PDB file of C-alpha atoms in Angstrom:
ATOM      1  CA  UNK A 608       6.477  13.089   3.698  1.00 56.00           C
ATOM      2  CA  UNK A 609       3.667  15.317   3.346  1.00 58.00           C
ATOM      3  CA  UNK A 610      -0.105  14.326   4.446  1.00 86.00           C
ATOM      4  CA  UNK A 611      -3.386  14.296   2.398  1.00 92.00           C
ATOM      5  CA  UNK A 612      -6.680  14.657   2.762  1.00 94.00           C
ATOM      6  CA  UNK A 613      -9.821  12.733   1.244  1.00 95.00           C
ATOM      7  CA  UNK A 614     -13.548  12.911   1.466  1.00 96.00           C
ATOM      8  CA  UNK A 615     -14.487   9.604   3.731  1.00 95.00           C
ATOM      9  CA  UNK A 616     -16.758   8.555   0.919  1.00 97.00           C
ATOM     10  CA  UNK A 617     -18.326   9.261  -2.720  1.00 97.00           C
ATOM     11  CA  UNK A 618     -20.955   7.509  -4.456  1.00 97.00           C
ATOM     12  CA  UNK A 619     -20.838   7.476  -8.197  1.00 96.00           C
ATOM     13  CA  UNK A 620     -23.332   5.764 -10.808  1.00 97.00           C
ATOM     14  CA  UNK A 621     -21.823   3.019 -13.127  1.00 97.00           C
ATOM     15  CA  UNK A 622     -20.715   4.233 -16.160  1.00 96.00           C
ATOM     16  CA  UNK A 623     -19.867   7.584 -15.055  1.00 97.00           C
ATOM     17  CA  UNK A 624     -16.919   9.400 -14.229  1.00 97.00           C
ATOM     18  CA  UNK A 625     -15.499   9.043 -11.147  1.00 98.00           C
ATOM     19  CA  UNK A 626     -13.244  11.936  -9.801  1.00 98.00           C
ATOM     20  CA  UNK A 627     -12.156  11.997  -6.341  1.00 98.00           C
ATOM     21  CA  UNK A 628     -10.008  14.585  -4.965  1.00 97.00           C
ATOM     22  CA  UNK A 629      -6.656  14.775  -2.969  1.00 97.00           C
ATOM     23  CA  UNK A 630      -5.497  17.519  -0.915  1.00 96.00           C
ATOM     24  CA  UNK A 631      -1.768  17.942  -0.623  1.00 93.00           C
ATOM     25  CA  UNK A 632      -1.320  21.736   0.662  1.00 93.00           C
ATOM     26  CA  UNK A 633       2.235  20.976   2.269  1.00 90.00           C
ATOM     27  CA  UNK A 634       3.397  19.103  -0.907  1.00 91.00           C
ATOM     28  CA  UNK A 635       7.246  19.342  -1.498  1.00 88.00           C
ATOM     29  CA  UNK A 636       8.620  20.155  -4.862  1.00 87.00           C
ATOM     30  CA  UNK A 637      10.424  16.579  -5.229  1.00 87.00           C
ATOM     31  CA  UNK A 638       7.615  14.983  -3.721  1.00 88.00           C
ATOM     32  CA  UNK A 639       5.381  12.478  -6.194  1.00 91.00           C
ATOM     33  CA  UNK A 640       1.621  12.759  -6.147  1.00 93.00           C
ATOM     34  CA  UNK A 641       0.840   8.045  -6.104  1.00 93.00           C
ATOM     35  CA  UNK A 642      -2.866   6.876  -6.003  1.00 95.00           C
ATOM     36  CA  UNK A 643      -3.378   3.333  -5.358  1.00 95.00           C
ATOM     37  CA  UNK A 644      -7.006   1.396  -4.682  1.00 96.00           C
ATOM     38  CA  UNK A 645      -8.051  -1.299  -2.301  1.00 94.00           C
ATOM     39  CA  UNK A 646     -10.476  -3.592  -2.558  1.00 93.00           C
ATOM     40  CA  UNK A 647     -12.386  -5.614   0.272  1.00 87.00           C
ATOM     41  CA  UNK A 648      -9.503  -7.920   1.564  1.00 84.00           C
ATOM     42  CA  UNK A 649      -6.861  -7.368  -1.229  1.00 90.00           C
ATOM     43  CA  UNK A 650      -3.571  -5.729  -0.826  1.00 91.00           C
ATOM     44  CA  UNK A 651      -3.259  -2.413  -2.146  1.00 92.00           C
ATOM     45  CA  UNK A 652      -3.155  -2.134  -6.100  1.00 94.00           C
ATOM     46  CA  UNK A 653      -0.766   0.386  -7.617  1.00 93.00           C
ATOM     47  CA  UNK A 654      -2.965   3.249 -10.105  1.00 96.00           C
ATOM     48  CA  UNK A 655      -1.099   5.525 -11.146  1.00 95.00           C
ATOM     49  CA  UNK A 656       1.162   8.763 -10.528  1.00 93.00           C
ATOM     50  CA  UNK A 657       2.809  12.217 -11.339  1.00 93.00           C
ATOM     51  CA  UNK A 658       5.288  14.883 -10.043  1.00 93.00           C
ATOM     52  CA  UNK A 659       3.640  18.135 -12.227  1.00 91.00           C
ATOM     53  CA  UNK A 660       2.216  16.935 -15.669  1.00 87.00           C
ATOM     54  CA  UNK A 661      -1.469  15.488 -15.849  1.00 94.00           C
ATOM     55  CA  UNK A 662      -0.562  11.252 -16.376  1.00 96.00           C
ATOM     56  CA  UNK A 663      -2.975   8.876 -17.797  1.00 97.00           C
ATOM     57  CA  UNK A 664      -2.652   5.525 -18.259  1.00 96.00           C
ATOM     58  CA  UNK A 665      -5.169   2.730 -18.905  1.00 95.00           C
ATOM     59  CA  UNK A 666      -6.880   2.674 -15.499  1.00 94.00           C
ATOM     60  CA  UNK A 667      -7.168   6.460 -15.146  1.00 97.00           C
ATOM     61  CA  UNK A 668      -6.119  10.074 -15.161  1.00 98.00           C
ATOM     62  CA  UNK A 669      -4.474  12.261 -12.517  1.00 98.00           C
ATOM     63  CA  UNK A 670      -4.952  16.019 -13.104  1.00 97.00           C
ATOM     64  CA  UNK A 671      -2.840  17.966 -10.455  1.00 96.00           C
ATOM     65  CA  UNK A 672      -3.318  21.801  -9.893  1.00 96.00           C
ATOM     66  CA  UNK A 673      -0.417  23.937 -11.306  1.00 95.00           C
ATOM     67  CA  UNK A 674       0.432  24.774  -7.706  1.00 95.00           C
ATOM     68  CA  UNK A 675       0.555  20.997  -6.501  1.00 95.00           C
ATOM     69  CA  UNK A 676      -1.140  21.911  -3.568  1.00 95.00           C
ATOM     70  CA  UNK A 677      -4.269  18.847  -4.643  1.00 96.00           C
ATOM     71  CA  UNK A 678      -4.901  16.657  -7.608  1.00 97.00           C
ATOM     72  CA  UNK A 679      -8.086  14.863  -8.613  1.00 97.00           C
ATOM     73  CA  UNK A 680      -8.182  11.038  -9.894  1.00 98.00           C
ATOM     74  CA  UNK A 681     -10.291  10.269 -12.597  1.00 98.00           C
ATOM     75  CA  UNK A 682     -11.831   6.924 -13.148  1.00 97.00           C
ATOM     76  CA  UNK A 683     -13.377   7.742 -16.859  1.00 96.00           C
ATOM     77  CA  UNK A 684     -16.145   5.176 -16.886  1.00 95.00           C
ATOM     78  CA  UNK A 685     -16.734   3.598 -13.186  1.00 96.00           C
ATOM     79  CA  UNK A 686     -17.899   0.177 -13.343  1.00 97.00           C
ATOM     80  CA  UNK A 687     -19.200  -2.016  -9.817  1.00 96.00           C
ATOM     81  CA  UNK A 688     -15.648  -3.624 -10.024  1.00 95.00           C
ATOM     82  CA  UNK A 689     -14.480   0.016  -8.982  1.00 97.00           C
ATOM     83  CA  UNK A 690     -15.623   0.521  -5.361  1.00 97.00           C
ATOM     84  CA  UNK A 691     -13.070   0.186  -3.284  1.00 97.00           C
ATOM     85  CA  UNK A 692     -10.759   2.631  -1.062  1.00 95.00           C
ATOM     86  CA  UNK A 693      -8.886   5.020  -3.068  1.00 97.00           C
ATOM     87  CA  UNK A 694      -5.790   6.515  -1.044  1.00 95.00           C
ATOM     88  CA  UNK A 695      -3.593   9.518  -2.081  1.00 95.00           C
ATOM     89  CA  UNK A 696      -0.014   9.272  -0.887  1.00 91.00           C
ATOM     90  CA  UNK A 697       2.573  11.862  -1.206  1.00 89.00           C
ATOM     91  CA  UNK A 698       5.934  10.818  -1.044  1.00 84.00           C
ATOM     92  CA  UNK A 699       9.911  11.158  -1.969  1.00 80.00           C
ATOM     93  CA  UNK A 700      11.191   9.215  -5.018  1.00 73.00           C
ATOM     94  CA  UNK A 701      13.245   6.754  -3.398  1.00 70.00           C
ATOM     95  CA  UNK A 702      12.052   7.619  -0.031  1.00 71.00           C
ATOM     96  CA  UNK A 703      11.002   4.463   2.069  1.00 70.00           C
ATOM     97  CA  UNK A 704       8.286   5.332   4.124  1.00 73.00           C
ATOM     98  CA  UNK A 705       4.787   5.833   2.695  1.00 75.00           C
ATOM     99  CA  UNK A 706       1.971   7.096   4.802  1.00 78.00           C
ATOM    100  CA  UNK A 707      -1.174   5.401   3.816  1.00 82.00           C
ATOM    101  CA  UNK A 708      -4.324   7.636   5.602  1.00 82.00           C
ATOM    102  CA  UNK A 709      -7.660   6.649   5.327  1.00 84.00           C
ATOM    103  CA  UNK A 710      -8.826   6.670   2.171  1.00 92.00           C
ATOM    104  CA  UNK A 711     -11.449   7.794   0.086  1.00 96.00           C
ATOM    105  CA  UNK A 712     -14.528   5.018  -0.304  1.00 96.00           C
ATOM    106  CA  UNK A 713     -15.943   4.804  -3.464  1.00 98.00           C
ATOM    107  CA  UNK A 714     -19.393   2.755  -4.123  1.00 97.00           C
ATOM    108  CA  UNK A 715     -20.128   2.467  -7.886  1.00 97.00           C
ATOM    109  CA  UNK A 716     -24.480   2.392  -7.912  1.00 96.00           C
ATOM    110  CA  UNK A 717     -26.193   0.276 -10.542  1.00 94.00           C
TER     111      UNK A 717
ATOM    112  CA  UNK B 343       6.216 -10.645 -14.925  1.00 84.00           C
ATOM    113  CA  UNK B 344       6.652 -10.586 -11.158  1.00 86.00           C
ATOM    114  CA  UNK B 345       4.674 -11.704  -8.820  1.00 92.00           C
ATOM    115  CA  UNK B 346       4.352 -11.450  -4.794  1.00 95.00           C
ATOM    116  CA  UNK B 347       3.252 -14.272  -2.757  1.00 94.00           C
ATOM    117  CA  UNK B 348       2.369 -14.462   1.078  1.00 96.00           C
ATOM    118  CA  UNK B 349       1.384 -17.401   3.064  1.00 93.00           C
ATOM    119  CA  UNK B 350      -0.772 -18.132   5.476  1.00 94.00           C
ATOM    120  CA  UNK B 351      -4.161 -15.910   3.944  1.00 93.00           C
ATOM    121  CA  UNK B 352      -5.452 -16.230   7.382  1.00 95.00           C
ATOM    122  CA  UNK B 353      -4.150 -17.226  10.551  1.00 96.00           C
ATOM    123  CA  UNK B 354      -5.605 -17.464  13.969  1.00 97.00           C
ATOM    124  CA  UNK B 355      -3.424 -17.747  17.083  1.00 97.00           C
ATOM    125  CA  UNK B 356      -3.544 -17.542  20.465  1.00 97.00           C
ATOM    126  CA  UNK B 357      -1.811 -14.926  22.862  1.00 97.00           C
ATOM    127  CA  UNK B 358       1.842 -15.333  23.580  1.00 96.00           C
ATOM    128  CA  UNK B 359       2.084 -18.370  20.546  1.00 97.00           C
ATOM    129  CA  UNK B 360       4.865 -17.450  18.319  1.00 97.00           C
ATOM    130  CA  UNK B 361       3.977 -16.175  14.277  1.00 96.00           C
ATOM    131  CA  UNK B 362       5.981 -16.305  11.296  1.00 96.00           C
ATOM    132  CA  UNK B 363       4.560 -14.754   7.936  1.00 97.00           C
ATOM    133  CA  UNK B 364       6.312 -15.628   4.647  1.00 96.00           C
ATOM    134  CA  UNK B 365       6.586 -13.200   1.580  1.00 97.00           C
ATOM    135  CA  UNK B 366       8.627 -14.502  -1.381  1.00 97.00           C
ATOM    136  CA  UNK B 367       9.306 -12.081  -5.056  1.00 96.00           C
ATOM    137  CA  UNK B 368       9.478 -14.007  -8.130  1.00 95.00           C
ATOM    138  CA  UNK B 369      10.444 -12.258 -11.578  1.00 93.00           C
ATOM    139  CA  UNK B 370      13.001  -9.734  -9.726  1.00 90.00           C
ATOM    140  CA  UNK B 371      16.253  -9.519  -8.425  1.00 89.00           C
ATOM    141  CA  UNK B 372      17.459  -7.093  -5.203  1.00 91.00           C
ATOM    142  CA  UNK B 373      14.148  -6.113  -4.808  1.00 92.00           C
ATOM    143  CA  UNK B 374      13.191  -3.732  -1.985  1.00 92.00           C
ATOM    144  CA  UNK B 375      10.739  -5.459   0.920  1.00 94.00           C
ATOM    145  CA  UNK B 376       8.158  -3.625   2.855  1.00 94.00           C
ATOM    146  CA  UNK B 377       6.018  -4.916   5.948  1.00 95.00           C
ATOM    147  CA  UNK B 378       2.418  -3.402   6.417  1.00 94.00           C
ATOM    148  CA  UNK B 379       0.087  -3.628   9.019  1.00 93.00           C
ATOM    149  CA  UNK B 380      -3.980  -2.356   8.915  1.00 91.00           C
ATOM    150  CA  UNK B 381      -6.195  -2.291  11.619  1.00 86.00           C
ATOM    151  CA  UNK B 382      -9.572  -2.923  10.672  1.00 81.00           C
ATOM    152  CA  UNK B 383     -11.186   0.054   9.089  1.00 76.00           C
ATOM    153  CA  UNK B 384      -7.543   1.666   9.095  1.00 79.00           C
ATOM    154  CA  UNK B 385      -4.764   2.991   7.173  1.00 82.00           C
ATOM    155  CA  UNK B 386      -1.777   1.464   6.367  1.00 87.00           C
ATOM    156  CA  UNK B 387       1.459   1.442   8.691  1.00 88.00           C
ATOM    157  CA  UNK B 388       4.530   0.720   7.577  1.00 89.00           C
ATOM    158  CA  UNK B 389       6.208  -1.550   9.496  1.00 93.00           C
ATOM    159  CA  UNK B 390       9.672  -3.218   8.030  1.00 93.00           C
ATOM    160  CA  UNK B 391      11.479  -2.226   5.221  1.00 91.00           C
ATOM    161  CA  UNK B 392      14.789  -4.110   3.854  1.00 93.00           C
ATOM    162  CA  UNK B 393      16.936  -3.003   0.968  1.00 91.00           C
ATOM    163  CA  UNK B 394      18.839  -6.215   0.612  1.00 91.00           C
ATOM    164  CA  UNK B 395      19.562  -9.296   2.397  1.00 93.00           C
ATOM    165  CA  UNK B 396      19.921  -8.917   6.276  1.00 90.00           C
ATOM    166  CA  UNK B 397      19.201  -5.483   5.797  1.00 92.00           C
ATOM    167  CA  UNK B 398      15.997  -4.400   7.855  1.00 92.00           C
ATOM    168  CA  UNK B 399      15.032  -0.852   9.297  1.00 90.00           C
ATOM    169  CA  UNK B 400      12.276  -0.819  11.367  1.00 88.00           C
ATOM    170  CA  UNK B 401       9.667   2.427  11.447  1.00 82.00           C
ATOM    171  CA  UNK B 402       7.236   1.205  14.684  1.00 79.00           C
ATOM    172  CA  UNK B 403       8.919  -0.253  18.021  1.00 67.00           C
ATOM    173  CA  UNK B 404       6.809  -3.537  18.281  1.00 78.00           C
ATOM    174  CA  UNK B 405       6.623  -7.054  19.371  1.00 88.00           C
ATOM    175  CA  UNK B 406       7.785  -8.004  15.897  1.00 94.00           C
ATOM    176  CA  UNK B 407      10.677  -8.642  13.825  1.00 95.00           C
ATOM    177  CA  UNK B 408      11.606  -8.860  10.540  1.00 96.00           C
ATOM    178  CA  UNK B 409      14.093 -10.956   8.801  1.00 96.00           C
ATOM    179  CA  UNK B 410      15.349 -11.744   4.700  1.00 96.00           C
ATOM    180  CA  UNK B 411      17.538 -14.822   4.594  1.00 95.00           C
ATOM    181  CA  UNK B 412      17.117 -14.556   0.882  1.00 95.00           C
ATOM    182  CA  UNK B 413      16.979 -12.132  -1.711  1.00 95.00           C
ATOM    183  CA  UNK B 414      13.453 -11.985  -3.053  1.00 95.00           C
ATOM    184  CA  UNK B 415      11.897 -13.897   0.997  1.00 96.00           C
ATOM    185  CA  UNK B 416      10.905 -11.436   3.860  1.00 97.00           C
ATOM    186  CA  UNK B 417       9.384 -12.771   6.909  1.00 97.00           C
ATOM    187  CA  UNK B 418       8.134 -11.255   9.618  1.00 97.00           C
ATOM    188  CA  UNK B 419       7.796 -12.939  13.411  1.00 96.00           C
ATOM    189  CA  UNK B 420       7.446 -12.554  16.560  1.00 95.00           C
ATOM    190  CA  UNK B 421       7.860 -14.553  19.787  1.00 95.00           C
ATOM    191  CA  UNK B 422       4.993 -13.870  21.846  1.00 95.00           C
ATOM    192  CA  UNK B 423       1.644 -12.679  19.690  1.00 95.00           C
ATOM    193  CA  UNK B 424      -0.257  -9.914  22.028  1.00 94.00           C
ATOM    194  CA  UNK B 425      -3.913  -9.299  21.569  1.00 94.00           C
ATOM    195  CA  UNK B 426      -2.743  -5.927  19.715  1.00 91.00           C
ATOM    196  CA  UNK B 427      -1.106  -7.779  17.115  1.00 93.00           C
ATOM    197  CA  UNK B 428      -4.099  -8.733  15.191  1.00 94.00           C
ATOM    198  CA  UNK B 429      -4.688  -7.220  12.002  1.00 94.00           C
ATOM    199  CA  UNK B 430      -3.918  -7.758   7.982  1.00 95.00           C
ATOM    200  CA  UNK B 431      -0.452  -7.665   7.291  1.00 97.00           C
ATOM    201  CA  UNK B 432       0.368  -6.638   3.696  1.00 96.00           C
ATOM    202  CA  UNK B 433       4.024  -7.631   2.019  1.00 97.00           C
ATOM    203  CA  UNK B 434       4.956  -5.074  -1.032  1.00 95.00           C
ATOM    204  CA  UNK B 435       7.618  -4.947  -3.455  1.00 94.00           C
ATOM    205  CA  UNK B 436       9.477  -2.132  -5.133  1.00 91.00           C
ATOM    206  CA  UNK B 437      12.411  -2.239  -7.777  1.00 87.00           C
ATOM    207  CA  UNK B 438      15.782  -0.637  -6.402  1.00 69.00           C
ATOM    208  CA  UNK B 439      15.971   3.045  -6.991  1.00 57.00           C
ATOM    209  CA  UNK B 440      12.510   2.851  -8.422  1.00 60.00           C
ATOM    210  CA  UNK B 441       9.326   3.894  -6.339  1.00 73.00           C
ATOM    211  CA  UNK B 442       6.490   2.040  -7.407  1.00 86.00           C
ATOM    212  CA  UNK B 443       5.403  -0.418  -4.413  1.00 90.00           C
ATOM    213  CA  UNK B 444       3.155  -3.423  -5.343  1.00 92.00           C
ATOM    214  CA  UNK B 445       1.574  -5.541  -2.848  1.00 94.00           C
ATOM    215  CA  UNK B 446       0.750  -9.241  -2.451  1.00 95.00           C
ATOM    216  CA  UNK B 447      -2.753 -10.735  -1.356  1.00 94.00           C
ATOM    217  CA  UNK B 448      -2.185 -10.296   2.419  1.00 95.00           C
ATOM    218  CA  UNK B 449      -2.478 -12.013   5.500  1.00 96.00           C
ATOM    219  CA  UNK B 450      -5.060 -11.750   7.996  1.00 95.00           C
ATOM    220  CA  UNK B 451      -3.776 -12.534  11.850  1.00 96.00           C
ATOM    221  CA  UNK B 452      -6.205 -12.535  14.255  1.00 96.00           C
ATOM    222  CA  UNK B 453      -4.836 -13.308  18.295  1.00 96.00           C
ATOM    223  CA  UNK B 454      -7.487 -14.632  20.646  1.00 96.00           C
TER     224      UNK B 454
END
């Protein structure tokens, strides 16, 4: 499975957009672009996530680039309930193993 | 609607004691079973995964097993906790042949 790479950290205000970016440069063309969030203590919750075509669902969009190589999750209206780690994962449908990295860490200001 | 359950939340235990997590499905059938460990401040690894029952492939050479007696029950073990072996350990579910993985509240181990 391919790696990623996220910013350690973003800060965004409440209310506001939230995008945070994923870079996938070594993607494979049957590999899936999968976001999923963690909050302090909790298990990993499933987002959302795409193969080519921008997805949106009712937690947020995912915009990839036409050439796959990164894709940007957008959190439309960030509320303090939103801060949490955000990791990118790129991986084979029906493959097994998932490589979880670091993480992005958003805090959502008041 | 399914739902994932794992039992202890917390644990603490002392070196060499043995451990046994449980993680039971509900509201699924022939689901496939992950394993996860994090490190504080860490990633996830994957450690067990298990496509039916008695089926386990491991992905880390460890001091722990994994077993599933059951369809929808995973448990992980070991016989002699190491200091190493502390951590939050993370169950997940996915449907057979789809990809989506969803994860239950976690356990957190700690060794002293």
């Amino acid at each position: 499975d391919a790696k990623t790479t996220q910013p350690p950290s973003m800060d965004c205000a409440e209310g506001r957009a939230a995008n945070l970016p994923c870079n996938h440069s070594t993607i494979s063309g049957n590999e899936y672009v999968y976001w999923y969030r963690q909050i302090h203590s909790q298990g990993p919750q499933y987002i959302i996530h795409g193969l080519k075509n921008n997805e949106t669902n009712e937690m947020a969009s995912l915009i990839i680039t036409e050439d796959r190589k990164s894709s940007t999750l957008i959190l439309p209206h960030a509320t303090l309930r939103d801060t949490a780690v955000y990791y990118c994962i790129v991986r084979v449908l029906g493959g097994f193993k998932t490589i979880f990295g670091a993480g992005t860490r958003l805090f959502v200001k008041a | 609607s399914q739902t994932i359950h794992q039992w202890p939340a917390t644990l603490v235990q002392p070196v060499g004691s043995p451990l046994s997590l449980e993680c039971t499905v509900e509201g699924t059938s022939n689901p496939n079973l992950y394993w996860y460990r994090q490190a504080a401040g860490r990633g996830l690894q994957l450690l067990f995964y298990s496509v039916g029952i008695g089926q386990i492939s491991s992905e880390v050479p460890q001091n722990l097993s994994a077993s599933r007696p059951q369809d929808r029950q995973f448990i992980l073990s070991s016989k002699k906790l190491l200091l190493s072996d502390s951590g939050f350990y993370l169950c997940a579910w996915s449907e057979g042949g789809a990809d989506t993985q969803y994860f239950g509240p976690g356990t957190r181990l700690t060794v002293l």
